[in-house]
mmCIF file of C-alpha atoms and ligand atoms in Angstrom:
data_model
loop_
_atom_site.group_PDB
_atom_site.id
_atom_site.type_symbol
_atom_site.label_atom_id
_atom_site.label_comp_id
_atom_site.label_asym_id
_atom_site.label_seq_id
_atom_site.Cartn_x
_atom_site.Cartn_y
_atom_site.Cartn_z
ATOM 1 C CA MET A 1 -3.077 3.255 -1.880
ATOM 2 C CA ASN A 2 -3.267 3.820 -5.618
ATOM 3 C CA ALA A 3 -5.034 0.564 -6.337
ATOM 4 C CA THR A 4 -7.894 1.588 -4.069
ATOM 5 C CA TYR A 5 -8.107 5.029 -5.572
ATOM 6 C CA SER A 6 -10.246 3.857 -8.506
ATOM 7 C CA SER A 7 -12.113 1.303 -6.425
ATOM 8 C CA GLN A 8 -15.842 0.792 -6.746
ATOM 9 C CA SER A 9 -16.493 2.583 -3.466
ATOM 10 C CA LYS A 10 -14.415 5.576 -4.528
ATOM 11 C CA LEU A 11 -16.348 5.834 -7.792
ATOM 12 C CA ILE A 12 -19.662 5.667 -5.960
ATOM 13 C CA GLU A 13 -18.436 8.356 -3.587
ATOM 14 C CA LEU A 14 -17.588 10.562 -6.582
ATOM 15 C CA GLU A 15 -20.962 9.937 -8.227
ATOM 16 C CA THR A 16 -22.715 10.884 -5.019
ATOM 17 C CA LYS A 17 -20.627 14.025 -4.770
ATOM 18 C CA PHE A 18 -21.492 14.853 -8.368
ATOM 19 C CA GLN A 19 -25.206 14.635 -7.552
ATOM 20 C CA THR A 20 -24.773 16.916 -4.560
ATOM 21 C CA ILE A 21 -22.823 19.525 -6.498
ATOM 22 C CA PHE A 22 -24.752 19.508 -9.779
ATOM 23 C CA ASN A 23 -28.179 18.230 -8.752
ATOM 24 C CA CYS A 24 -28.185 15.529 -11.411
ATOM 25 C CA ASN A 25 -26.582 12.166 -12.127
ATOM 26 C CA SER A 26 -23.199 11.951 -13.778
ATOM 27 C CA GLU A 27 -23.237 10.397 -17.243
ATOM 28 C CA GLY A 28 -19.748 8.918 -17.338
ATOM 29 C CA ILE A 29 -16.375 8.647 -15.598
ATOM 30 C CA TYR A 30 -12.972 9.060 -17.263
ATOM 31 C CA ARG A 31 -9.486 8.675 -15.875
ATOM 32 C CA THR A 32 -5.941 9.724 -16.718
ATOM 33 C CA PRO A 33 -2.680 8.771 -14.971
ATOM 34 C CA ALA A 34 0.341 10.850 -13.863
ATOM 35 C CA ARG A 35 3.837 10.416 -15.257
ATOM 36 C CA ILE A 36 7.474 10.164 -14.309
ATOM 37 C CA ASN A 37 10.282 10.809 -16.725
ATOM 38 C CA LEU A 38 13.023 8.195 -16.505
ATOM 39 C CA ILE A 39 15.550 10.373 -18.303
ATOM 40 C CA GLY A 40 15.725 13.219 -20.856
ATOM 41 C CA GLU A 41 14.938 16.253 -18.717
ATOM 42 C CA HIS A 42 14.408 19.756 -20.050
ATOM 43 C CA ILE A 43 15.147 18.675 -23.578
ATOM 44 C CA ASP A 44 11.649 18.141 -24.970
ATOM 45 C CA TYR A 45 11.408 21.831 -25.884
ATOM 46 C CA ASN A 46 14.867 21.521 -27.431
ATOM 47 C CA GLY A 47 13.850 18.810 -29.890
ATOM 48 C CA GLY A 48 15.424 16.010 -27.834
ATOM 49 C CA LYS A 49 14.497 12.465 -26.930
ATOM 50 C CA VAL A 50 12.702 11.724 -23.670
ATOM 51 C CA LEU A 51 11.759 8.502 -21.899
ATOM 52 C CA PRO A 52 8.736 8.976 -19.648
ATOM 53 C CA CYS A 53 6.073 6.516 -18.526
ATOM 54 C CA ALA A 54 2.566 6.833 -17.104
ATOM 55 C CA ILE A 55 2.278 5.938 -13.422
ATOM 56 C CA SER A 56 -0.454 4.891 -11.034
ATOM 57 C CA TYR A 57 -1.596 8.223 -9.665
ATOM 58 C CA TYR A 58 -4.865 9.254 -11.204
ATOM 59 C CA MET A 59 -7.231 12.024 -12.091
ATOM 60 C CA HIS A 60 -10.921 11.281 -12.495
ATOM 61 C CA GLY A 61 -13.411 13.333 -14.489
ATOM 62 C CA LEU A 62 -17.195 12.909 -14.220
ATOM 63 C CA PHE A 63 -19.553 14.800 -16.467
ATOM 64 C CA SER A 64 -23.147 15.557 -17.407
ATOM 65 C CA ILE A 65 -24.562 17.465 -20.332
ATOM 66 C CA ARG A 66 -26.193 20.867 -19.711
ATOM 67 C CA ASN A 67 -28.981 22.468 -21.664
ATOM 68 C CA ASP A 68 -27.248 25.838 -21.861
ATOM 69 C CA ARG A 69 -23.775 26.843 -23.104
ATOM 70 C CA ARG A 70 -21.910 26.949 -19.815
ATOM 71 C CA VAL A 71 -18.969 24.875 -18.671
ATOM 72 C CA VAL A 72 -19.193 24.364 -14.934
ATOM 73 C CA ALA A 73 -16.149 22.786 -13.317
ATOM 74 C CA TYR A 74 -15.913 21.557 -9.738
ATOM 75 C CA SER A 75 -12.749 20.327 -8.039
ATOM 76 C CA ASN A 76 -13.352 17.832 -5.290
ATOM 77 C CA ASN A 77 -9.810 18.393 -4.021
ATOM 78 C CA PHE A 78 -10.203 22.142 -3.600
ATOM 79 C CA ASP A 79 -13.964 22.125 -3.059
ATOM 80 C CA SER A 80 -14.228 24.978 -5.518
ATOM 81 C CA LYS A 81 -16.475 25.598 -8.497
ATOM 82 C CA PHE A 82 -16.018 27.840 -11.526
ATOM 83 C CA SER A 83 -18.235 28.545 -14.465
ATOM 84 C CA ALA A 84 -17.725 30.078 -17.900
ATOM 85 C CA ASP A 85 -19.611 30.553 -21.133
ATOM 86 C CA ILE A 86 -18.228 28.220 -23.838
ATOM 87 C CA ASP A 87 -18.254 30.938 -26.480
ATOM 88 C CA THR A 88 -16.459 33.657 -24.539
ATOM 89 C CA ILE A 89 -13.803 31.808 -22.545
ATOM 90 C CA SER A 90 -10.588 33.639 -21.748
ATOM 91 C CA TYR A 91 -7.752 33.075 -19.268
ATOM 92 C CA LYS A 92 -8.444 34.643 -15.885
ATOM 93 C CA LYS A 93 -5.968 34.391 -13.040
ATOM 94 C CA ARG A 94 -8.779 34.215 -10.505
ATOM 95 C CA ASN A 95 -10.097 31.052 -12.208
ATOM 96 C CA SER A 96 -6.976 29.251 -10.867
ATOM 97 C CA TRP A 97 -7.065 25.483 -11.626
ATOM 98 C CA SER A 98 -10.211 25.754 -13.752
ATOM 99 C CA ASN A 99 -8.233 27.556 -16.459
ATOM 100 C CA TYR A 100 -7.019 24.059 -17.347
ATOM 101 C CA VAL A 101 -10.615 22.998 -17.965
ATOM 102 C CA PHE A 102 -11.763 26.156 -19.725
ATOM 103 C CA GLY A 103 -8.582 26.309 -21.802
ATOM 104 C CA VAL A 104 -9.534 23.038 -23.471
ATOM 105 C CA PHE A 105 -12.785 24.570 -24.745
ATOM 106 C CA ALA A 106 -11.004 27.721 -25.889
ATOM 107 C CA ILE A 107 -8.417 25.756 -27.880
ATOM 108 C CA LEU A 108 -11.052 23.428 -29.373
ATOM 109 C CA LYS A 109 -12.956 26.473 -30.571
ATOM 110 C CA GLU A 110 -9.791 27.943 -32.044
ATOM 111 C CA GLU A 111 -9.157 24.650 -33.857
ATOM 112 C CA GLY A 112 -12.606 24.825 -35.428
ATOM 113 C CA PHE A 113 -14.436 22.239 -33.319
ATOM 114 C CA VAL A 114 -18.060 22.981 -32.494
ATOM 115 C CA ILE A 115 -19.211 21.980 -29.027
ATOM 116 C CA PRO A 116 -23.001 21.755 -29.167
ATOM 117 C CA CYS A 117 -23.799 22.448 -25.496
ATOM 118 C CA GLY A 118 -22.399 23.076 -22.048
ATOM 119 C CA VAL A 119 -21.175 20.471 -19.554
ATOM 120 C CA ASN A 120 -20.764 19.965 -15.837
ATOM 121 C CA ILE A 121 -17.421 18.424 -14.907
ATOM 122 C CA LEU A 122 -16.262 17.137 -11.535
ATOM 123 C CA ILE A 123 -12.531 16.569 -11.131
ATOM 124 C CA ASP A 124 -10.955 14.465 -8.421
ATOM 125 C CA SER A 125 -7.299 13.539 -8.191
ATOM 126 C CA ASN A 126 -4.731 11.827 -6.034
ATOM 127 C CA ILE A 127 -1.839 13.213 -8.082
ATOM 128 C CA PRO A 128 -0.022 15.504 -5.693
ATOM 129 C CA LEU A 129 -0.236 19.042 -7.077
ATOM 130 C CA GLY A 130 2.938 20.874 -8.020
ATOM 131 C CA SER A 131 4.894 17.702 -7.395
ATOM 132 C CA GLY A 132 6.447 17.340 -10.815
ATOM 133 C CA LEU A 133 4.252 14.341 -11.619
ATOM 134 C CA SER A 134 2.293 16.365 -14.184
ATOM 135 C CA SER A 135 -1.042 16.952 -12.571
ATOM 136 C CA SER A 136 -1.657 19.786 -15.038
ATOM 137 C CA ALA A 137 -0.959 17.677 -18.133
ATOM 138 C CA SER A 138 -3.109 14.930 -16.656
ATOM 139 C CA LEU A 139 -5.969 17.375 -16.191
ATOM 140 C CA LEU A 140 -5.644 18.751 -19.721
ATOM 141 C CA ASP A 141 -5.476 15.277 -21.271
ATOM 142 C CA LEU A 142 -8.429 14.203 -19.146
ATOM 143 C CA VAL A 143 -10.650 17.056 -20.265
ATOM 144 C CA PHE A 144 -9.667 16.666 -23.934
ATOM 145 C CA TYR A 145 -10.253 12.917 -23.756
ATOM 146 C CA LEU A 146 -13.610 13.367 -22.068
ATOM 147 C CA VAL A 147 -14.900 16.129 -24.340
ATOM 148 C CA ASN A 148 -13.646 14.290 -27.427
ATOM 149 C CA ASP A 149 -15.510 11.152 -26.416
ATOM 150 C CA VAL A 150 -18.700 12.830 -25.255
ATOM 151 C CA PHE A 151 -19.072 14.956 -28.393
ATOM 152 C CA ASN A 152 -17.541 12.485 -30.880
ATOM 153 C CA LEU A 153 -14.923 14.917 -32.101
ATOM 154 C CA GLY A 154 -12.739 12.196 -33.645
ATOM 155 C CA ILE A 155 -9.454 13.419 -32.132
ATOM 156 C CA ASP A 156 -6.791 10.710 -31.710
ATOM 157 C CA LEU A 157 -4.483 10.402 -28.709
ATOM 158 C CA GLU A 158 -1.490 11.973 -30.430
ATOM 159 C CA ARG A 159 -3.511 15.028 -31.277
ATOM 160 C CA ILE A 160 -4.897 15.148 -27.748
ATOM 161 C CA ALA A 161 -1.302 15.408 -26.506
ATOM 162 C CA LYS A 162 -0.509 18.178 -28.980
ATOM 163 C CA LEU A 163 -3.682 20.127 -28.217
ATOM 164 C CA ALA A 164 -3.057 19.771 -24.491
ATOM 165 C CA GLN A 165 0.436 21.188 -24.938
ATOM 166 C CA LYS A 166 -0.994 24.017 -27.029
ATOM 167 C CA THR A 167 -3.445 24.792 -24.227
ATOM 168 C CA GLU A 168 -0.702 24.882 -21.638
ATOM 169 C CA ASN A 169 1.514 27.058 -23.884
ATOM 170 C CA GLU A 170 -1.014 29.470 -25.287
ATOM 171 C CA PHE A 171 -3.813 29.555 -22.750
ATOM 172 C CA CYS A 172 -2.050 28.871 -19.451
ATOM 173 C CA GLY A 173 1.276 30.538 -20.290
ATOM 174 C CA LEU A 174 3.810 27.790 -19.533
ATOM 175 C CA ARG A 175 6.139 27.286 -22.484
ATOM 176 C CA CYS A 176 6.478 23.565 -21.789
ATOM 177 C CA GLY A 177 7.409 20.888 -24.297
ATOM 178 C CA ILE A 178 5.252 17.954 -25.381
ATOM 179 C CA MET A 179 6.632 15.322 -23.002
ATOM 180 C CA ASP A 180 4.061 15.300 -20.215
ATOM 181 C CA GLN A 181 0.960 15.463 -22.354
ATOM 182 C CA ALA A 182 2.319 12.705 -24.615
ATOM 183 C CA ALA A 183 3.506 10.498 -21.746
ATOM 184 C CA ILE A 184 0.024 10.537 -20.258
ATOM 185 C CA ALA A 185 -2.012 10.306 -23.478
ATOM 186 C CA LEU A 186 0.147 7.521 -24.932
ATOM 187 C CA GLY A 187 1.000 5.677 -21.700
ATOM 188 C CA LYS A 188 1.256 1.870 -21.881
ATOM 189 C CA LYS A 189 1.364 -0.638 -19.041
ATOM 190 C CA ASN A 190 4.924 -1.641 -18.114
ATOM 191 C CA LYS A 191 6.419 0.295 -21.007
ATOM 192 C CA ALA A 192 8.315 3.545 -21.298
ATOM 193 C CA LEU A 193 7.702 5.900 -24.193
ATOM 194 C CA LEU A 194 10.821 6.787 -26.147
ATOM 195 C CA LEU A 195 9.667 9.977 -27.801
ATOM 196 C CA ASP A 196 11.638 12.104 -30.194
ATOM 197 C CA CYS A 197 10.254 15.554 -29.496
ATOM 198 C CA GLY A 198 11.868 16.918 -32.658
ATOM 199 C CA ASN A 199 9.557 14.975 -34.963
ATOM 200 C CA PHE A 200 7.042 13.318 -32.592
ATOM 201 C CA LYS A 201 8.173 9.813 -33.618
ATOM 202 C CA TYR A 202 7.937 7.346 -30.783
ATOM 203 C CA GLU A 203 8.315 3.739 -29.787
ATOM 204 C CA TYR A 204 7.614 1.784 -26.623
ATOM 205 C CA LYS A 205 10.452 0.330 -24.590
ATOM 206 C CA GLU A 206 9.970 -2.741 -22.455
ATOM 207 C CA MET A 207 10.988 -1.978 -18.889
ATOM 208 C CA ALA A 208 13.187 -5.016 -18.302
ATOM 209 C CA LEU A 209 14.009 -4.276 -14.690
ATOM 210 C CA ARG A 210 13.727 -7.778 -13.235
ATOM 211 C CA LYS A 211 14.365 -7.464 -9.486
ATOM 212 C CA TYR A 212 14.628 -3.657 -9.636
ATOM 213 C CA SER A 213 11.956 -0.962 -9.557
ATOM 214 C CA PHE A 214 11.632 2.755 -9.891
ATOM 215 C CA VAL A 215 10.492 4.423 -6.701
ATOM 216 C CA VAL A 216 8.993 7.917 -6.476
ATOM 217 C CA LEU A 217 10.441 10.254 -3.842
ATOM 218 C CA LYS A 218 8.360 13.318 -3.063
ATOM 219 C CA THR A 219 10.332 16.156 -1.548
ATOM 220 C CA ASN A 220 7.037 17.628 -0.323
ATOM 221 C CA ILE A 221 8.201 21.007 -1.532
ATOM 222 C CA PRO A 222 5.885 22.134 -4.312
ATOM 223 C CA HIS A 223 7.617 23.746 -7.256
ATOM 224 C CA ASN A 224 5.893 27.119 -7.033
ATOM 225 C CA LEU A 225 8.391 29.172 -8.926
ATOM 226 C CA VAL A 226 8.418 26.803 -11.792
ATOM 227 C CA LYS A 227 6.536 28.956 -14.269
ATOM 228 C CA SER A 228 8.926 31.895 -14.276
ATOM 229 C CA LYS A 229 12.086 29.813 -13.836
ATOM 230 C CA TYR A 230 10.940 27.327 -16.430
ATOM 231 C CA ASN A 231 10.205 29.983 -19.010
ATOM 232 C CA GLU A 232 13.586 31.533 -18.211
ATOM 233 C CA ARG A 233 15.346 28.268 -19.166
ATOM 234 C CA VAL A 234 13.325 28.057 -22.392
ATOM 235 C CA GLU A 235 14.386 31.615 -23.154
ATOM 236 C CA GLU A 236 18.065 30.853 -22.492
ATOM 237 C CA CYS A 237 17.960 27.858 -24.817
ATOM 238 C CA ASN A 238 16.301 29.896 -27.561
ATOM 239 C CA LYS A 239 18.927 32.567 -27.188
ATOM 240 C CA ALA A 240 21.751 30.015 -27.441
ATOM 241 C CA LEU A 241 20.087 28.435 -30.477
ATOM 242 C CA GLU A 242 19.906 31.757 -32.287
ATOM 243 C CA ILE A 243 23.630 32.286 -31.792
ATOM 244 C CA LEU A 244 24.657 28.739 -32.717
ATOM 245 C CA LYS A 245 22.411 28.605 -35.792
ATOM 246 C CA LYS A 246 24.693 31.144 -37.432
ATOM 247 C CA THR A 247 27.458 28.545 -37.494
ATOM 248 C CA PHE A 248 25.790 25.142 -37.356
ATOM 249 C CA GLU A 249 23.011 23.894 -39.610
ATOM 250 C CA ILE A 250 20.572 23.090 -36.835
ATOM 251 C CA ASP A 251 16.897 23.600 -36.047
ATOM 252 C CA ASN A 252 17.232 22.734 -32.374
ATOM 253 C CA LEU A 253 19.950 22.276 -29.744
ATOM 254 C CA CYS A 254 19.594 18.498 -29.666
ATOM 255 C CA GLN A 255 20.964 18.299 -33.203
ATOM 256 C CA LEU A 256 24.362 19.206 -31.785
ATOM 257 C CA TYR A 257 26.898 16.536 -30.809
ATOM 258 C CA GLU A 258 29.099 16.413 -27.752
ATOM 259 C CA TYR A 259 32.273 16.868 -29.792
ATOM 260 C CA GLN A 260 30.919 20.256 -30.938
ATOM 261 C CA LEU A 261 30.662 21.586 -27.389
ATOM 262 C CA PRO A 262 34.095 23.261 -27.254
ATOM 263 C CA GLU A 263 33.213 25.206 -30.386
ATOM 264 C CA CYS A 264 29.841 26.111 -28.897
ATOM 265 C CA GLU A 265 31.593 27.446 -25.825
ATOM 266 C CA ASN A 266 33.640 29.832 -27.958
ATOM 267 C CA LEU A 267 30.719 30.925 -30.077
ATOM 268 C CA LEU A 268 28.407 31.545 -27.149
ATOM 269 C CA ASN A 269 31.023 33.328 -25.091
ATOM 270 C CA ASP A 270 28.638 33.227 -22.139
ATOM 271 C CA PRO A 271 29.222 30.695 -19.335
ATOM 272 C CA ILE A 272 25.561 30.448 -18.366
ATOM 273 C CA LEU A 273 24.291 29.841 -21.883
ATOM 274 C CA PHE A 274 27.073 27.336 -22.444
ATOM 275 C CA LYS A 275 26.140 25.366 -19.320
ATOM 276 C CA ARG A 276 22.542 25.163 -20.542
ATOM 277 C CA VAL A 277 23.631 23.887 -23.951
ATOM 278 C CA LYS A 278 26.025 21.415 -22.374
ATOM 279 C CA HIS A 279 23.222 19.924 -20.314
ATOM 280 C CA VAL A 280 20.900 19.679 -23.297
ATOM 281 C CA VAL A 281 23.433 17.993 -25.566
ATOM 282 C CA THR A 282 24.765 15.536 -22.978
ATOM 283 C CA GLU A 283 21.289 14.710 -21.670
ATOM 284 C CA ASN A 284 20.057 13.843 -25.142
ATOM 285 C CA GLU A 285 23.017 11.488 -25.508
ATOM 286 C CA ARG A 286 22.250 9.924 -22.112
ATOM 287 C CA VAL A 287 18.693 9.113 -23.180
ATOM 288 C CA GLN A 288 19.918 6.945 -26.038
ATOM 289 C CA GLN A 289 22.464 5.214 -23.786
ATOM 290 C CA PHE A 290 19.902 4.679 -21.040
ATOM 291 C CA SER A 291 17.330 3.292 -23.418
ATOM 292 C CA ALA A 292 19.884 0.822 -24.831
ATOM 293 C CA ALA A 293 20.951 -0.178 -21.309
ATOM 294 C CA MET A 294 17.328 -0.730 -20.301
ATOM 295 C CA THR A 295 16.706 -2.966 -23.314
ATOM 296 C CA ALA A 296 19.826 -4.951 -22.452
ATOM 297 C CA GLY A 297 18.829 -5.182 -18.781
ATOM 298 C CA LYS A 298 22.030 -3.365 -17.706
ATOM 299 C CA THR A 299 20.695 -1.874 -14.513
ATOM 300 C CA GLU A 300 24.038 -0.659 -13.166
ATOM 301 C CA GLU A 301 24.586 1.336 -16.336
ATOM 302 C CA MET A 302 21.064 2.761 -16.051
ATOM 303 C CA GLY A 303 21.817 3.812 -12.481
ATOM 304 C CA ARG A 304 25.024 5.537 -13.491
ATOM 305 C CA LEU A 305 23.243 7.510 -16.192
ATOM 306 C CA LEU A 306 20.495 8.575 -13.788
ATOM 307 C CA CYS A 307 23.124 10.026 -11.457
ATOM 308 C CA GLU A 308 24.897 11.799 -14.310
ATOM 309 C CA SER A 309 21.610 13.273 -15.418
ATOM 310 C CA HIS A 310 20.920 14.642 -11.952
ATOM 311 C CA LYS A 311 24.389 16.131 -11.710
ATOM 312 C CA SER A 312 23.947 17.843 -15.053
ATOM 313 C CA LEU A 313 20.562 19.239 -14.015
ATOM 314 C CA ARG A 314 22.075 20.439 -10.756
ATOM 315 C CA ASP A 315 25.322 21.965 -11.997
ATOM 316 C CA ASP A 316 24.685 22.928 -15.610
ATOM 317 C CA TYR A 317 20.956 23.452 -15.947
ATOM 318 C CA GLU A 318 20.485 24.584 -12.331
ATOM 319 C CA VAL A 319 16.951 23.383 -11.783
ATOM 320 C CA THR A 320 17.296 21.068 -8.786
ATOM 321 C CA GLY A 321 17.655 22.945 -5.472
ATOM 322 C CA GLU A 322 18.382 21.842 -1.932
ATOM 323 C CA TYR A 323 15.413 19.528 -1.438
ATOM 324 C CA LEU A 324 15.867 17.513 -4.607
ATOM 325 C CA ASP A 325 19.619 17.330 -4.120
ATOM 326 C CA THR A 326 19.202 16.139 -0.549
ATOM 327 C CA ILE A 327 16.680 13.455 -1.409
ATOM 328 C CA VAL A 328 18.774 12.152 -4.295
ATOM 329 C CA GLU A 329 21.822 12.053 -2.061
ATOM 330 C CA ALA A 330 19.886 10.256 0.672
ATOM 331 C CA ALA A 331 18.649 7.718 -1.883
ATOM 332 C CA MET A 332 22.195 7.073 -3.056
ATOM 333 C CA ASN A 333 23.345 6.725 0.556
ATOM 334 C CA ALA A 334 20.690 4.054 1.019
ATOM 335 C CA TYR A 335 20.306 1.295 -1.574
ATOM 336 C CA ALA A 336 19.670 3.193 -4.801
ATOM 337 C CA ILE A 337 21.827 2.290 -7.773
ATOM 338 C CA GLY A 338 20.760 5.541 -9.421
ATOM 339 C CA ALA A 339 18.555 8.532 -8.612
ATOM 340 C CA ARG A 340 17.601 11.839 -10.153
ATOM 341 C CA MET A 341 15.007 14.581 -10.102
ATOM 342 C CA THR A 342 12.096 14.021 -12.485
ATOM 343 C CA GLY A 343 9.958 16.621 -14.267
ATOM 344 C CA GLY A 344 10.464 20.375 -14.161
ATOM 345 C CA GLY A 345 12.542 20.495 -10.963
ATOM 346 C CA PHE A 346 12.782 23.313 -8.361
ATOM 347 C CA GLY A 347 11.201 20.985 -5.806
ATOM 348 C CA GLY A 348 8.727 18.271 -6.723
ATOM 349 C CA CYS A 349 9.805 14.653 -7.103
ATOM 350 C CA ALA A 350 12.816 12.469 -7.691
ATOM 351 C CA ILE A 351 12.994 8.853 -8.808
ATOM 352 C CA ALA A 352 15.369 6.151 -7.634
ATOM 353 C CA LEU A 353 16.201 2.743 -9.028
ATOM 354 C CA ILE A 354 16.419 0.180 -6.250
ATOM 355 C CA GLU A 355 16.345 -3.542 -5.734
ATOM 356 C CA ASN A 356 12.840 -4.521 -4.668
ATOM 357 C CA ARG A 357 13.890 -6.421 -1.577
ATOM 358 C CA PHE A 358 15.396 -3.271 -0.027
ATOM 359 C CA PHE A 359 12.308 -1.105 -0.383
ATOM 360 C CA GLU A 360 11.172 -0.950 3.252
ATOM 361 C CA ASP A 361 14.628 -0.277 4.627
ATOM 362 C CA PHE A 362 15.316 2.168 1.814
ATOM 363 C CA ARG A 363 12.209 4.127 2.735
ATOM 364 C CA PHE A 364 13.202 4.193 6.380
ATOM 365 C CA ARG A 365 16.760 5.350 5.712
ATOM 366 C CA VAL A 366 15.910 8.027 3.161
ATOM 367 C CA ASP A 367 13.212 9.430 5.427
ATOM 368 C CA LYS A 368 15.640 9.554 8.338
ATOM 369 C CA GLU A 369 18.415 11.340 6.470
ATOM 370 C CA TYR A 370 16.101 13.763 4.671
ATOM 371 C CA PHE A 371 14.256 14.675 7.850
ATOM 372 C CA ALA A 372 17.497 15.116 9.802
ATOM 373 C CA LYS A 373 18.702 17.641 7.227
ATOM 374 C CA LEU A 374 15.529 19.473 6.213
ATOM 375 C CA LYS A 375 13.030 18.905 9.005
ATOM 376 C CA ILE A 376 10.256 17.681 6.764
ATOM 377 C CA HIS A 377 9.312 14.149 5.861
ATOM 378 C CA PRO A 378 9.357 13.003 2.262
ATOM 379 C CA ASP A 379 6.881 10.523 0.802
ATOM 380 C CA ILE A 380 8.422 7.487 -0.772
ATOM 381 C CA GLU A 381 6.248 5.218 -2.850
ATOM 382 C CA GLU A 382 6.366 2.306 -5.218
ATOM 383 C CA VAL A 383 4.347 2.990 -8.346
ATOM 384 C CA GLU A 384 3.056 0.905 -11.211
ATOM 385 C CA ILE A 385 3.628 1.735 -14.858
ATOM 386 C CA VAL A 386 0.149 1.980 -16.328
ATOM 387 C CA ASP A 387 -1.964 2.677 -19.419
ATOM 388 C CA GLY A 388 -3.028 6.143 -20.547
ATOM 389 C CA PRO A 389 -6.578 7.580 -20.512
ATOM 390 C CA ILE A 390 -9.585 5.308 -20.121
ATOM 391 C CA LYS A 391 -13.327 5.632 -19.885
ATOM 392 C CA ILE A 392 -14.227 3.814 -16.688
ATOM 393 C CA LYS A 393 -17.980 3.841 -17.270
HETATM 394 C C1 LIG B 1 7.905 20.015 -17.236
HETATM 395 C C2 LIG B 1 7.378 20.322 -18.630
HETATM 396 C C3 LIG B 1 7.889 19.307 -19.660
HETATM 397 C C4 LIG B 1 9.400 19.117 -19.570
HETATM 398 C C5 LIG B 1 9.831 18.910 -18.119
HETATM 399 C C6 LIG B 1 11.323 18.884 -17.967
HETATM 400 O O1 LIG B 1 7.379 18.812 -16.753
HETATM 401 O O2 LIG B 1 5.981 20.325 -18.643
HETATM 402 O O3 LIG B 1 7.502 19.706 -20.955
HETATM 403 O O4 LIG B 1 10.072 20.192 -20.143
HETATM 404 O O5 LIG B 1 9.315 19.914 -17.253
HETATM 405 O O6 LIG B 1 11.860 17.831 -18.673
#
């Protein structure tokens, strides 16, 4: 399915649509992927290490230059069009998805970049929305990448990731970390990105999985509440950090070690805050162990760590919910050697590590168990690990 998404016929279809919507030819096509996070969840905004990779779901952006100063954005998925003046852009709830396009122009202006004229942009995507596969980061990276290239702004991929995060934080109001924007901007085929979110140092890790693969499990429950719940977790972590800073010399929670947890528990004197800190500290440790296991090809160990991560997100960080828990359980009852939620949680997607030869039966069994319990079907797909943004033509 994903291979055909960027096929010649699909691109022609998009160009034709562009002509219909904007009454002119498109002048170029750009593409960004989606992402999964293998491990290191909800610790990017706590200065931790994460291990995401770009996957083969895509967002396409087509553009043409305008001779006025308007940005006109059309979504082929929603069949909706919004327009704004480059010089007076502000966040408006009624602009829904197009805030992610307009926000890019607002942040570029704030950063001192001069955009000489308006643009028409058509967006088309097969990244399921609200699925935890980062459709919003993909859209932000796409628009930054496109605008940067079209107007020769000279922004590198690392800065694109940082500006995209800034847009999401300051323009769109989600206090997310840098993981998604970086995973997509810096994605590399068959490699995972080991990113230290405390200092933005990163390296690529070979995904030595041999006969195993990561499979994406969509709960088909969009994570609607994520914005408020997500910001609530960020707030809890900040609160815990303020308290712990008085005793420990730390700038972020991921600078704590597991052996310090009992002391943290006393200092915090708040079971909820302690659970959050416990997740953050143990998850950061798991990322290093997982990354070492992956390099050594120790798949069983990877599987064990995935399960521990999910448990920690379920019991201590409390961001999973019935649908994610059920799908992870169903995966483990089938052939998975490890499974966990991926992304923000509260619905969305999980990943499972399975032996390739079991895929078809795995899909059948997980679907059966999940449907029996929750009366909706999940989507279960094999994905490829792919490169970051490209200009297609
Ligand atoms: C969302 C955010 C990321 C990260 C994950 C959880 O995807 O955008 O910054 O915090 O949740 O790991």
